[in-house]
Amino acid sequence: MAAVSDEPKASFRLSMLIYDTRYRSFTIQFVVLCLVMAGAGWLIDNLLRNLSALGRGVDFGFLTSRSGYDISQTLVEYTNDSTHARAWLIGLLNTLLVAFLGCVAATILGIFAGVLRLSKNWLVARIMTVYVEVFRNVPLLLWILMIYAIFTDVLPAPNAFRGENPEATMSLFGTAAFTNRYTAVPWVSFTNSAGWLDLGVVWISLDLTLIVGAIVGGFLTNRFLIKRAATIQEATGKRPATWWQSILALFGPIIVVFLALGADFEVPELKGFNFVGGLQVSNSLVALWLALTLYTASYIAEIVRAGINAINKGQSEAAFALGLRPGRTMNLVILPQALRVIIPPLISQYLNLTKNSSLAIAVGYLDVRGTLGGITLNQTGRGLEAMLLLMLTYLAISLTISAGMNIYNRSVKLKER
Amino acid sequence: MKKSVLFGALAATTMLAGAAAAQGTTTLDTVKARGELNCGVNTGLVGFAAPDANGNWQGFDVALCKAVAAAVLGDASKVVYVPTTSADRFETLTSGKIDLLVRNSTWTFSRDNDLKMDFVGVNYYDGQGFMVRKDLGVSSAKELNGATICIQTGTTTELNLADYFKANNMTYTAVTIETNAEGEQQYIAGACDAYTTDASGLAATRAAFADPENHIILPEIISKEPLGPAVRHGDNQWGDIVRWTLNALIAAEEYGITSANIDELAASSQNPEVKRLLGSSDDLGAMMGLDKEWAKRAIKASGNYGEIFEATIGSATPIGLARGLNAQWTQGGLLYTPPFR
């Protein structure tokens, strides 16, 4: 019976690439790939040739030369003696800052608005509908400009805080000033600061590292305490009291760090033209952040609403039948299931928000589009190079966000066993 | 955003391909064949280049566009004005979208060499200054330590500002803005203490305020800003045409040729310099591919340099700029044109 299972001798001939259905699709795909690559290559080659014909070859050397311009908001050390590459980094950090703040705020606001839009309370549901429709249907740029214009025109200039009978007074018990340039708030300063750690490209604040370390350490200790209490409860049936240990673990280290660094509250003061001391949050950042948040949250609200609506009504009825209150039903039964539907489109919204943050130039917030793609581009005239780097930057940010969110998505998605 | 950049890159590719293909023909031929001059100007700076109430472009820079069009095409109205921002003006020129850029652009080494453009002359000698509100009580730029300053991005002023404050050991906060109109709005609202740009631009901006008397321009001029027309690098003939059109306007003032007496002088002047310039004797135009009366038409378009200055930005206009450095060399200024012979 061997003759039946005997395969024909696998003698591969070139013609099989076309006539054999097993190989044909590979052949076609390969040819198309080659054509696409050749097409792209031709375009790039054409561009490079013509650029060099105009005497403007591609050259990234400008990145290491002195930038010569100042940036008003710098998260890490930067002066006008720094290089263009460093200005790029500063812009990147500013982009990441506003994108991070925007994503967090938009998620919180979006979930609230989405849930409330389904509320049985007629007024609440309608208010949320109006919010979503108004923000979703007006271009983001207009929102950014409008919020910025409101800040600029309505809030007083720092000058108005001057004199015996000033036109404007400081808010929050005389510690914070809302001006049409920035919001100046009190901020901690350290009398015996731990200084900076020089890592070549980035300087890391040791103060910040210590504070973050204390917070993370506190959380980890607290988690360990709770786990241990659970183990004891399993074994003995008695749960030891952990509340005072938790409080100690959570707040103890941070208080110690603050005391050791000599923390002191610094209240902003009007000196010369502007407020000095404390923390100044520029209006361009706040306007951009607010607009990005409100705009993206309206989309997230719709995604959340769709996610909740996608859950079978039987789920909430079952939860009610078990005696769960509406709030707990939402938190324990509906939302965890809705997350599976919500997360994939939510990732797109995060990506959109990050890319939309490039509208920062409209309010003079120097993000990566403003530094590398704005001032550096203008001062060096290296448009193609700067745009290429800019595209790569946004691509890298987006892919990173995507990858991170996909990992989270995998952890909440329906696990079929 | 990413998409538009990609398409932009593709468009740039095809555009550059077009520019390269057109290299065989000269800009002069292209302009003549098109019958119109594409002139890059400011998006709107009163006095230099701004559309008037009827939508016609007027101003000091616009007058040079008209003069070139008159010299080359014989008709000063055959100009397409392309508004350019400070950020995109040079790309617009090098990509071939415009034939000539007259947009208060500072002539610098790197722009001339690295960006592959040719500045062919200076039509306005400027310098960067500061404007502040009078009630601020500031009388010198040296008192601006700690101030918030509005500045247009993508300009040489950005670098000058950083250098000036560094040299004087002062600090400032920059509010970056995209256009002059935006800067005006921020400055008026008090979002910045001072507005900085070229002194001529400050004067023009102040002229448009509701209360110009409450604002002063500080005496310090912190940089040299020779503003001039620019053309693409590599087409010397076209560069010469623009350079000598500008020179003709300056020379006309020196020789006393005005739009009023030009016909009379062309017919009857005995001054050999005037006769050569107006094409009554020698044919200078042929040397750069134009006809005999190119300069006559250029001067007729909006008058000589002095007439243009007085009509658009001079002391009788709301902008009220004095001639200063921009007077003839015989009057103690810097305007000095090589001889027409």
Short mmCIF file of N, CA and C in Angstrom, two decimals, chain A residues 43-44 46-47 50-51 53-56 66-70 72 79-81 145 148-149 152-153 155 157-159 162 180-182 271-274 280 355 358 361-366 369-370 374-375 377-384 387-388 390-391 394-395 398, chain B residues 1-2 5-6 9-10 12-14 16-21 23 86-88 90-91 94 110-111 114-116 135-136 138 143-148 153-163 166 172-178 182 185-186 189-193 232:
data_model
loop_
_atom_site.label_atom_id
_atom_site.label_comp_id
_atom_site.label_asym_id
_atom_site.label_seq_id
_atom_site.Cartn_x
_atom_site.Cartn_y
_atom_site.Cartn_z
N LEU A 43 11.24 57.31 -6.08
CA LEU A 43 10.82 58.61 -5.54
C LEU A 43 11.92 59.22 -4.68
N ILE A 44 12.48 58.38 -3.79
CA ILE A 44 13.51 58.89 -2.89
C ILE A 44 14.75 59.31 -3.68
N ASN A 46 14.88 60.24 -6.75
CA ASN A 46 14.55 61.45 -7.49
C ASN A 46 14.70 62.68 -6.60
N LEU A 47 14.18 62.55 -5.38
CA LEU A 47 14.25 63.66 -4.43
C LEU A 47 15.71 64.00 -4.10
N ASN A 50 17.57 65.56 -7.10
CA ASN A 50 17.18 66.93 -7.37
C ASN A 50 17.66 67.86 -6.28
N LEU A 51 17.65 67.35 -5.03
CA LEU A 51 18.15 68.18 -3.94
C LEU A 51 19.62 68.48 -4.15
N ALA A 53 21.15 68.42 -6.93
CA ALA A 53 21.27 69.29 -8.11
C ALA A 53 21.09 70.75 -7.71
N LEU A 54 20.23 70.97 -6.71
CA LEU A 54 20.02 72.33 -6.21
C LEU A 54 21.10 72.69 -5.20
N GLY A 55 22.03 71.74 -4.96
CA GLY A 55 23.09 72.00 -3.99
C GLY A 55 22.64 71.84 -2.56
N ARG A 56 21.53 71.09 -2.35
CA ARG A 56 21.02 70.94 -0.99
C ARG A 56 20.94 69.46 -0.61
N ARG A 66 25.29 74.70 17.50
CA ARG A 66 24.65 75.47 18.56
C ARG A 66 23.28 75.96 18.08
N SER A 67 22.27 75.82 18.96
CA SER A 67 20.92 76.19 18.54
C SER A 67 20.75 77.71 18.53
N GLY A 68 21.21 78.38 19.58
CA GLY A 68 21.16 79.85 19.58
C GLY A 68 19.83 80.45 19.97
N TYR A 69 18.81 79.65 20.20
CA TYR A 69 17.52 80.22 20.60
C TYR A 69 17.11 79.68 21.97
N ASP A 70 16.19 80.40 22.61
CA ASP A 70 15.75 80.01 23.94
C ASP A 70 14.39 79.34 23.87
N SER A 72 11.04 78.60 26.38
CA SER A 72 10.57 79.10 27.67
C SER A 72 10.26 77.98 28.66
N THR A 79 20.11 75.65 27.46
CA THR A 79 20.35 77.07 27.24
C THR A 79 20.51 77.28 25.74
N ASN A 80 20.66 78.54 25.34
CA ASN A 80 20.79 78.76 23.90
C ASN A 80 22.17 78.32 23.38
N ASP A 81 23.05 77.86 24.29
CA ASP A 81 24.32 77.30 23.84
C ASP A 81 24.21 75.81 23.54
N LEU A 145 -7.35 77.71 20.21
CA LEU A 145 -7.21 79.16 20.06
C LEU A 145 -8.19 79.89 20.96
N TYR A 148 -7.15 79.71 24.64
CA TYR A 148 -5.98 80.57 24.82
C TYR A 148 -6.38 82.04 24.79
N ALA A 149 -7.28 82.38 23.86
CA ALA A 149 -7.72 83.77 23.75
C ALA A 149 -8.46 84.19 25.01
N THR A 152 -5.90 84.88 27.61
CA THR A 152 -5.15 86.10 27.33
C THR A 152 -5.98 87.35 27.61
N ASP A 153 -7.24 87.30 27.21
CA ASP A 153 -8.04 88.52 27.29
C ASP A 153 -8.74 88.71 28.63
N LEU A 155 -7.93 87.11 31.85
CA LEU A 155 -7.11 87.15 33.05
C LEU A 155 -6.26 88.42 33.07
N ALA A 157 -3.01 90.96 33.57
CA ALA A 157 -1.56 90.89 33.35
C ALA A 157 -0.88 90.96 34.71
N PRO A 158 0.36 90.46 34.82
CA PRO A 158 1.06 90.51 36.10
C PRO A 158 1.11 91.93 36.67
N ASN A 159 1.15 92.90 35.78
CA ASN A 159 1.23 94.30 36.19
C ASN A 159 0.04 94.72 37.05
N ARG A 162 0.22 94.83 40.91
CA ARG A 162 1.17 95.73 41.53
C ARG A 162 0.47 96.87 42.28
N ASN A 180 -2.48 86.47 32.72
CA ASN A 180 -2.74 86.13 31.33
C ASN A 180 -1.48 85.58 30.65
N ARG A 181 -0.43 85.31 31.43
CA ARG A 181 0.75 84.67 30.86
C ARG A 181 0.91 83.26 31.40
N TYR A 182 0.67 83.13 32.68
CA TYR A 182 0.90 81.84 33.33
C TYR A 182 0.14 81.84 34.64
N LYS A 271 8.03 90.40 41.22
CA LYS A 271 9.32 91.11 41.26
C LYS A 271 9.63 91.55 39.85
N GLY A 272 9.81 92.84 39.66
CA GLY A 272 10.09 93.32 38.31
C GLY A 272 8.87 93.13 37.44
N PHE A 273 9.08 92.55 36.27
CA PHE A 273 7.99 92.41 35.31
C PHE A 273 7.07 91.25 35.65
N ASN A 274 7.62 90.23 36.30
CA ASN A 274 6.88 88.99 36.44
C ASN A 274 6.92 88.45 37.86
N GLN A 280 5.61 78.14 37.72
CA GLN A 280 4.81 78.85 36.75
C GLN A 280 4.38 77.90 35.65
N LYS A 355 -0.75 63.01 18.58
CA LYS A 355 -0.44 63.66 17.30
C LYS A 355 -1.06 65.05 17.24
N SER A 358 0.59 68.38 18.26
CA SER A 358 1.46 69.17 17.39
C SER A 358 0.81 70.49 17.00
N ILE A 361 1.85 74.70 18.24
CA ILE A 361 2.48 75.88 17.64
C ILE A 361 1.48 77.04 17.59
N ALA A 362 0.19 76.71 17.56
CA ALA A 362 -0.83 77.77 17.47
C ALA A 362 -0.81 78.66 18.70
N VAL A 363 -0.42 78.11 19.85
CA VAL A 363 -0.38 78.93 21.06
C VAL A 363 1.05 79.13 21.54
N GLY A 364 2.01 78.83 20.68
CA GLY A 364 3.40 79.09 21.03
C GLY A 364 3.94 78.17 22.10
N TYR A 365 3.33 77.00 22.26
CA TYR A 365 3.89 76.01 23.19
C TYR A 365 4.94 75.24 22.41
N LEU A 366 6.18 75.26 22.89
CA LEU A 366 7.25 74.69 22.09
C LEU A 366 7.37 73.19 22.33
N ARG A 369 7.30 69.69 17.57
CA ARG A 369 6.98 70.35 16.30
C ARG A 369 7.46 71.81 16.33
N GLY A 370 7.42 72.42 17.50
CA GLY A 370 7.82 73.81 17.62
C GLY A 370 9.33 74.00 17.64
N GLY A 374 10.02 73.58 13.98
CA GLY A 374 9.71 75.00 13.87
C GLY A 374 10.97 75.83 13.81
N ILE A 375 11.50 76.14 14.99
CA ILE A 375 12.61 77.09 15.03
C ILE A 375 13.87 76.49 14.40
N LEU A 377 14.13 74.17 12.19
CA LEU A 377 13.92 74.09 10.74
C LEU A 377 14.11 75.46 10.09
N ASN A 378 13.53 76.48 10.72
CA ASN A 378 13.61 77.81 10.14
C ASN A 378 15.02 78.37 10.18
N GLN A 379 15.70 78.14 11.30
CA GLN A 379 17.03 78.74 11.44
C GLN A 379 18.07 78.03 10.59
N THR A 380 17.91 76.72 10.40
CA THR A 380 18.91 76.01 9.61
C THR A 380 18.46 75.82 8.17
N GLY A 381 17.17 75.95 7.93
CA GLY A 381 16.66 75.76 6.58
C GLY A 381 16.66 74.31 6.14
N ARG A 382 16.89 73.39 7.08
CA ARG A 382 16.94 71.97 6.72
C ARG A 382 15.54 71.36 6.85
N GLY A 383 14.68 71.73 5.92
CA GLY A 383 13.29 71.32 6.02
C GLY A 383 13.08 69.82 5.91
N LEU A 384 13.69 69.21 4.91
CA LEU A 384 13.48 67.79 4.67
C LEU A 384 13.98 66.96 5.85
N MET A 387 11.82 67.42 8.96
CA MET A 387 10.52 66.77 8.84
C MET A 387 10.66 65.25 8.96
N LEU A 388 11.73 64.71 8.37
CA LEU A 388 11.96 63.27 8.48
C LEU A 388 12.13 62.87 9.94
N LEU A 390 11.12 64.46 12.50
CA LEU A 390 9.87 64.71 13.20
C LEU A 390 8.90 63.55 12.98
N MET A 391 8.84 63.07 11.74
CA MET A 391 7.95 61.95 11.46
C MET A 391 8.39 60.71 12.23
N TYR A 394 7.33 61.12 15.92
CA TYR A 394 5.92 60.83 16.20
C TYR A 394 5.62 59.36 16.01
N LEU A 395 6.25 58.76 15.00
CA LEU A 395 6.04 57.34 14.75
C LEU A 395 6.49 56.53 15.96
N SER A 398 4.08 57.02 18.89
CA SER A 398 2.81 56.34 18.66
C SER A 398 2.96 54.84 18.81
N MET B 1 -1.83 64.69 10.53
CA MET B 1 -0.57 65.46 10.50
C MET B 1 0.50 64.71 9.75
N LYS B 2 0.64 63.42 10.15
CA LYS B 2 1.68 62.63 9.51
C LYS B 2 1.38 62.49 8.03
N VAL B 5 2.19 65.53 6.05
CA VAL B 5 3.63 65.69 5.86
C VAL B 5 4.10 64.76 4.74
N LEU B 6 3.54 63.54 4.75
CA LEU B 6 3.93 62.58 3.72
C LEU B 6 3.57 63.12 2.35
N ALA B 9 5.81 65.77 1.40
CA ALA B 9 7.09 65.28 0.93
C ALA B 9 6.96 64.82 -0.52
N LEU B 10 5.84 64.14 -0.82
CA LEU B 10 5.62 63.69 -2.18
C LEU B 10 5.50 64.88 -3.12
N ALA B 12 6.69 67.79 -2.61
CA ALA B 12 8.01 68.41 -2.72
C ALA B 12 8.84 67.65 -3.74
N THR B 13 8.71 66.32 -3.72
CA THR B 13 9.47 65.51 -4.67
C THR B 13 9.13 65.90 -6.09
N THR B 14 7.82 65.95 -6.36
CA THR B 14 7.43 66.25 -7.73
C THR B 14 7.80 67.69 -8.08
N LEU B 16 10.29 69.44 -6.87
CA LEU B 16 11.72 69.55 -7.11
C LEU B 16 12.06 68.97 -8.47
N ALA B 17 11.36 67.89 -8.80
CA ALA B 17 11.59 67.31 -10.12
C ALA B 17 11.27 68.36 -11.17
N GLY B 18 10.16 69.11 -10.93
CA GLY B 18 9.78 70.15 -11.87
C GLY B 18 10.83 71.23 -11.94
N ALA B 19 11.34 71.62 -10.76
CA ALA B 19 12.33 72.68 -10.71
C ALA B 19 13.59 72.26 -11.49
N ALA B 20 13.95 70.98 -11.30
CA ALA B 20 15.16 70.51 -11.97
C ALA B 20 14.96 70.48 -13.48
N ALA B 21 13.73 70.08 -13.86
CA ALA B 21 13.45 70.00 -15.29
C ALA B 21 13.50 71.39 -15.91
N GLN B 23 15.37 73.73 -15.12
CA GLN B 23 16.66 74.38 -15.01
C GLN B 23 17.25 74.79 -16.35
N SER B 86 6.95 83.83 7.73
CA SER B 86 8.40 83.85 7.98
C SER B 86 8.94 82.42 7.94
N ALA B 87 8.08 81.44 8.21
CA ALA B 87 8.56 80.06 8.26
C ALA B 87 8.70 79.44 6.87
N ASP B 88 7.81 79.78 5.94
CA ASP B 88 7.84 79.04 4.68
C ASP B 88 8.41 79.83 3.51
N PHE B 90 11.41 80.82 2.43
CA PHE B 90 12.58 80.40 1.66
C PHE B 90 12.30 79.14 0.87
N GLU B 91 11.53 78.22 1.47
CA GLU B 91 11.15 77.01 0.75
C GLU B 91 10.32 77.39 -0.47
N THR B 94 12.88 78.59 -3.06
CA THR B 94 13.77 77.58 -3.64
C THR B 94 12.99 76.51 -4.40
N SER B 110 24.34 82.66 6.20
CA SER B 110 23.88 81.27 6.01
C SER B 110 22.70 81.21 5.07
N ARG B 111 21.85 82.24 5.08
CA ARG B 111 20.73 82.23 4.14
C ARG B 111 21.25 82.33 2.71
N ASP B 114 23.93 78.68 2.63
CA ASP B 114 23.41 77.36 2.98
C ASP B 114 22.05 77.12 2.34
N LEU B 115 21.22 78.15 2.30
CA LEU B 115 19.86 77.96 1.79
C LEU B 115 19.77 78.13 0.28
N LYS B 116 20.92 78.37 -0.37
CA LYS B 116 20.95 78.44 -1.83
C LYS B 116 20.02 79.51 -2.39
N ASP B 135 3.36 103.29 29.91
CA ASP B 135 3.16 103.30 31.37
C ASP B 135 4.00 102.25 32.10
N LEU B 136 4.75 101.46 31.36
CA LEU B 136 5.64 100.49 31.99
C LEU B 136 6.84 101.21 32.61
N VAL B 138 9.64 102.04 31.19
CA VAL B 138 10.93 101.55 30.73
C VAL B 138 11.43 102.49 29.63
N GLU B 143 16.75 97.70 30.63
CA GLU B 143 15.90 97.57 31.82
C GLU B 143 14.91 96.43 31.68
N LEU B 144 15.04 95.63 30.65
CA LEU B 144 14.05 94.59 30.39
C LEU B 144 14.36 93.26 31.08
N ASN B 145 15.24 93.27 32.06
CA ASN B 145 15.59 92.02 32.74
C ASN B 145 14.35 91.38 33.36
N GLY B 146 14.13 90.10 33.04
CA GLY B 146 12.99 89.37 33.60
C GLY B 146 11.69 89.56 32.85
N ALA B 147 11.72 90.32 31.77
CA ALA B 147 10.49 90.63 31.06
C ALA B 147 10.03 89.45 30.20
N THR B 148 8.75 89.47 29.87
CA THR B 148 8.19 88.51 28.92
C THR B 148 8.13 89.21 27.57
N THR B 153 8.39 83.61 15.45
CA THR B 153 9.27 82.47 15.29
C THR B 153 9.79 82.36 13.86
N GLY B 154 10.99 81.77 13.74
CA GLY B 154 11.55 81.56 12.42
C GLY B 154 12.24 82.77 11.85
N THR B 155 12.56 83.74 12.70
CA THR B 155 13.20 84.95 12.20
C THR B 155 14.58 85.09 12.84
N THR B 156 15.41 85.95 12.25
CA THR B 156 16.71 86.19 12.85
C THR B 156 16.57 86.87 14.20
N THR B 157 15.42 87.56 14.40
CA THR B 157 15.22 88.28 15.66
C THR B 157 15.30 87.35 16.86
N GLU B 158 14.87 86.11 16.67
CA GLU B 158 14.89 85.13 17.75
C GLU B 158 16.32 84.93 18.28
N LEU B 159 17.25 84.82 17.33
CA LEU B 159 18.65 84.59 17.71
C LEU B 159 19.26 85.86 18.29
N ASN B 160 18.94 87.01 17.68
CA ASN B 160 19.47 88.28 18.19
C ASN B 160 19.05 88.50 19.63
N LEU B 161 17.78 88.19 19.89
CA LEU B 161 17.23 88.40 21.23
C LEU B 161 18.01 87.56 22.25
N ALA B 162 18.21 86.28 21.91
CA ALA B 162 18.94 85.39 22.82
C ALA B 162 20.35 85.94 23.04
N ASP B 163 20.99 86.38 21.97
CA ASP B 163 22.36 86.91 22.08
C ASP B 163 22.40 88.18 22.93
N LYS B 166 21.88 87.52 26.60
CA LYS B 166 23.02 86.80 27.14
C LYS B 166 24.19 87.77 27.35
N TYR B 172 14.92 86.49 30.21
CA TYR B 172 13.62 86.86 29.66
C TYR B 172 12.83 85.59 29.44
N THR B 173 11.53 85.76 29.25
CA THR B 173 10.67 84.65 28.85
C THR B 173 10.14 84.98 27.47
N ALA B 174 10.29 84.06 26.55
CA ALA B 174 9.82 84.31 25.19
C ALA B 174 8.42 83.76 25.00
N VAL B 175 7.55 84.56 24.42
CA VAL B 175 6.25 84.06 23.97
C VAL B 175 6.36 83.96 22.46
N THR B 176 6.39 82.74 21.98
CA THR B 176 6.61 82.53 20.55
C THR B 176 5.30 82.67 19.81
N ILE B 177 5.31 83.48 18.76
CA ILE B 177 4.09 83.62 17.97
C ILE B 177 4.41 83.41 16.51
N GLU B 178 3.37 83.14 15.73
CA GLU B 178 3.57 82.70 14.35
C GLU B 178 3.52 83.88 13.38
N GLU B 182 -0.78 88.01 15.30
CA GLU B 182 -0.89 87.29 16.56
C GLU B 182 -0.06 88.00 17.63
N GLN B 185 -1.80 91.02 18.91
CA GLN B 185 -2.90 90.67 19.81
C GLN B 185 -2.36 90.34 21.20
N GLN B 186 -1.29 89.55 21.26
CA GLN B 186 -0.72 89.17 22.55
C GLN B 186 -0.17 90.39 23.28
N ALA B 189 -2.93 92.64 24.65
CA ALA B 189 -3.60 92.04 25.81
C ALA B 189 -2.70 92.03 27.04
N GLY B 190 -1.44 92.41 26.85
CA GLY B 190 -0.52 92.42 27.98
C GLY B 190 0.06 91.06 28.29
N ALA B 191 -0.06 90.12 27.37
CA ALA B 191 0.52 88.80 27.59
C ALA B 191 2.04 88.86 27.47
N CYS B 192 2.56 89.96 26.92
CA CYS B 192 4.00 90.17 26.96
C CYS B 192 4.28 91.64 27.25
N ASP B 193 5.40 91.88 27.91
CA ASP B 193 5.76 93.25 28.27
C ASP B 193 6.28 94.02 27.07
N ARG B 232 16.46 82.82 -6.45
CA ARG B 232 17.11 81.50 -6.35
C ARG B 232 18.56 81.59 -6.77
#
